[in-house]
Amino acid sequence: MRQVTPLTEGWILRHPDGTGDALPASVPGCVHTDLLAAGLIPDPFLGRNETEVAWVGRREWTYETELTAGAGPHEQTDLVFDGLDTVAEILLDGRPLGRTRNMHRSYRFDVTGLSGRLTVRFASAYAEAEAVRGRLGERPGAYAEPYQYLRKMACSFGWDWGPTLVTAGIWRPVRLERWSTARIARVRPLVTVEDGVGQIELAVDVERSRVEAPLTLEASAGGVRARARIDGTAGTVRLRVPDVRLWWPRGYGEQPLYDVELTLSHGDEALDAWRRRTGFRTVELDTSADAHGTGFTLVVNGERLFARGVNWIPDDVFPSRITRERYRHRLEQAAGAGVDLVRVWGGGIYEDEDFYDACDELGLLVWQDFPFACAAYPEEQPLRGEVEAEARENVVRLMPHPSLVLWNGNNENLWGFRDWDWEQGLAGDSWGEGYYLGVLPRVVAELDPTRPYTAGSPWSGSWRHHPNDPAHGTHHSWEVWNRADYADYRRDVPRFVAEFGWQAPPAHATLRRALPGEDPAPDSPGMLHHQKAEDGNGKLERGLARHFAVPEGDFDRWHYLTQVNQARAVAAGVEHWRSHWPVCAGTVVWQLNDCWPVTSWAAIDGDGREKPLYHELRRLYADRLLTVRADGDGLVVAAVNQSAEDWRGTLRLRRMSVDGAPIAEAAPALDAGGRTVAVVEVPVELLPDGPGEFLVADADGVRAWHFPAPDREIPYPRPEFEVALAPDGITVTARTLVRDLLLQADRLDPGARADRGLVTLLPGEEVTIGVRGWKTPDPDTARSALYCVEPTR
């Protein structure tokens, strides 16, 4: 049987010119984390230290260890790297074993009988990228850094939410594999289901050391076994599993997973084994034309879905630090917010198996971008061959995962070609179209025909329509935030909104940790350094001024209001678009997570703390949602029912004054069938008359509010409420209208977490807020951490 020996110990790191002492190195890891561990660089996440470590990405680095492949009972020994970041030369006792130039691939070298000093010498990613640019010519991109010239995580060169920390290192595991006669080189599992019968076709490639040896394959899953012979270096074994239980997205059913085992044998001797878990389900992408344009609807097991999604970026700018437990926790946070789809964005990486395993278990659908983002990518060598090789490897690697439902060619590059002044400047040079409309769909069709492919996000389906046409395919809504108010989300109904969002700063405790010694202000040095978006603070200020009186010199108030504005902005979009199902078939919020402490669009900040947006997503992505929207000169209440059960009952509508006095009330019937949206007209006598009135709608514990004016025009009463301790939290009782009450639990203790975010209370109503990690509960301290909307002075 193949023997595996991890190579995790005894590594050192040095600069290849011999200057400086050798440092202990962690493998997997990267240069930055090793320098941090040795105390040779400051934490780049703190203050403005990022600029002080910029030199690291400009230098060459060498990893070394002693390797003993040695003689033994096995015929061959391979040195296997699961990931090298990025341009490297591998040597054994000075003898070259090979060169690499792609972070997204694995590499294997025959070291049979060899021993000696193993050296992995990394070139500067900058030097390599600039050399490729010099040979192939300039290509436009959203940022000045040369990330499109090599196959590396693009956002390590910085983004509008991320630091510029250009990494190098052995970022995924490395090992020795010893084997004899033959080994399993690749398994391509095609998993389908039809009429309750699951079918698994395992296409197996083998590598042989003895050509003449007869080989057999034996596979099992769900209590079923099958055998096949290997002729040459390839074979196929098929399993038919009767009465399989279907794998469903969360909220639609359970997530049964089946163990699949494959053994390669020579006679009675087992030579190698392959084991994975998979699930049985069907997936389609309906892009048919209709009266509204061109659709984009995911269909799983025949069920048409409104996708409740979030965009995922690498959870750490140093991805080797992301553990299985960290993946699981972050994805559990996503599931806890009602999310059922996670889009792995194209400026990052193909994530580790642990990510997809967690999605399989949690019922989170995965939309996987190929790693291309916001730039024109050359299609000549050396890039073209690397692109196809990485695509082939990763498509096959991720095929077992039932959570993976969509391959996407790129992020915003088709749009960029049309709208970002690329076309004229390129003057006919290649820019990536051949990847997205040629290489990648060909690879997916050949290797993974069980899953749909789309050429890009956004993409209208063909050049006959603008790439970002909201009526066709996927749409990115960035006029809002960049130039327009979030009320403009309600102007149209895209078929599928794959990106939209609004910024807010991270939690108070996150800022305090990230900006040591600084008294933060919107424009303080550290705050500005941790704001990477172009004119980010200006957009925050303008967006705030449309709704609130912007506080002058009161950072705590500014911090609270910008977080309120973020939650309200995303709510405006999701409520509107969900209410127009099935024309709109999904929203993917930009973004779930951060890779460091920063002002950004994330719902969970760089220290893992939930912003108010996170808790708002739990309301917005719940199976049942009420929202009030304009309809001509009047209003309607849309009851969104994404559960399978009918939602029937009474809708309580109340027109009220902001001083708490009821003006009029009605109780129309509510009847929303499963997976449908019901619309109820608001009677004329319940329409609010001016900024001093509002409408509230209630049904079965679900509530919607409609205030007809921005907050700065509403004559709110001064909020009055009482605070009392409750078991594991506090209870707040309102004496007046209290709008967008928020307990910032991290102000009580950096480790404290609240179980809810913004809540609006009518006079006499109360809410209990659970708090974990609060060491010394006290009602007065709790009151100091409570914020709400106040009347304009």
Short mmCIF file of N, CA, C and O in Angstrom, two decimals, residues 152 197 240 415 435-436 516 560 632 648 698 700:
data_model
loop_
_atom_site.label_atom_id
_atom_site.label_comp_id
_atom_site.label_asym_id
_atom_site.label_seq_id
_atom_site.Cartn_x
_atom_site.Cartn_y
_atom_site.Cartn_z
N LYS A 152 -1.64 33.49 -9.21
CA LYS A 152 -1.49 33.67 -7.77
C LYS A 152 -2.73 34.36 -7.24
O LYS A 152 -3.45 35.03 -8.00
N VAL A 197 -32.24 6.29 -8.16
CA VAL A 197 -31.03 5.48 -8.21
C VAL A 197 -29.83 6.40 -8.37
O VAL A 197 -29.75 7.19 -9.32
N ARG A 240 -24.18 1.57 -8.93
CA ARG A 240 -25.59 1.96 -8.95
C ARG A 240 -26.14 1.74 -7.54
O ARG A 240 -26.20 0.60 -7.07
N TRP A 415 -17.46 42.42 -18.17
CA TRP A 415 -18.00 43.76 -17.94
C TRP A 415 -16.92 44.82 -18.13
O TRP A 415 -17.11 45.85 -18.77
N TYR A 435 -10.28 32.44 -22.43
CA TYR A 435 -10.43 31.56 -21.26
C TYR A 435 -11.91 31.35 -20.93
O TYR A 435 -12.38 30.23 -20.77
N TYR A 436 -12.64 32.46 -20.83
CA TYR A 436 -14.00 32.42 -20.28
C TYR A 436 -15.02 31.83 -21.26
O TYR A 436 -15.99 31.20 -20.83
N PRO A 516 -3.78 50.37 17.91
CA PRO A 516 -3.29 50.60 19.28
C PRO A 516 -2.76 52.01 19.45
O PRO A 516 -2.04 52.54 18.60
N TYR A 560 -21.85 54.08 15.02
CA TYR A 560 -23.16 53.44 15.11
C TYR A 560 -23.99 53.72 13.86
O TYR A 560 -24.56 52.80 13.25
N GLY A 632 -47.50 52.31 -7.50
CA GLY A 632 -48.20 53.48 -8.01
C GLY A 632 -48.21 54.58 -6.96
O GLY A 632 -47.16 54.94 -6.42
N ARG A 648 -50.71 31.22 5.90
CA ARG A 648 -52.07 31.75 5.89
C ARG A 648 -52.38 32.34 7.26
O ARG A 648 -51.95 31.83 8.29
N ASP A 698 -47.59 43.31 10.69
CA ASP A 698 -47.23 42.14 11.49
C ASP A 698 -48.00 40.92 11.03
O ASP A 698 -49.20 41.02 10.71
N ASP A 700 -47.68 36.64 12.34
CA ASP A 700 -47.02 35.46 12.90
C ASP A 700 -45.59 35.76 13.38
O ASP A 700 -44.66 34.98 13.13
#
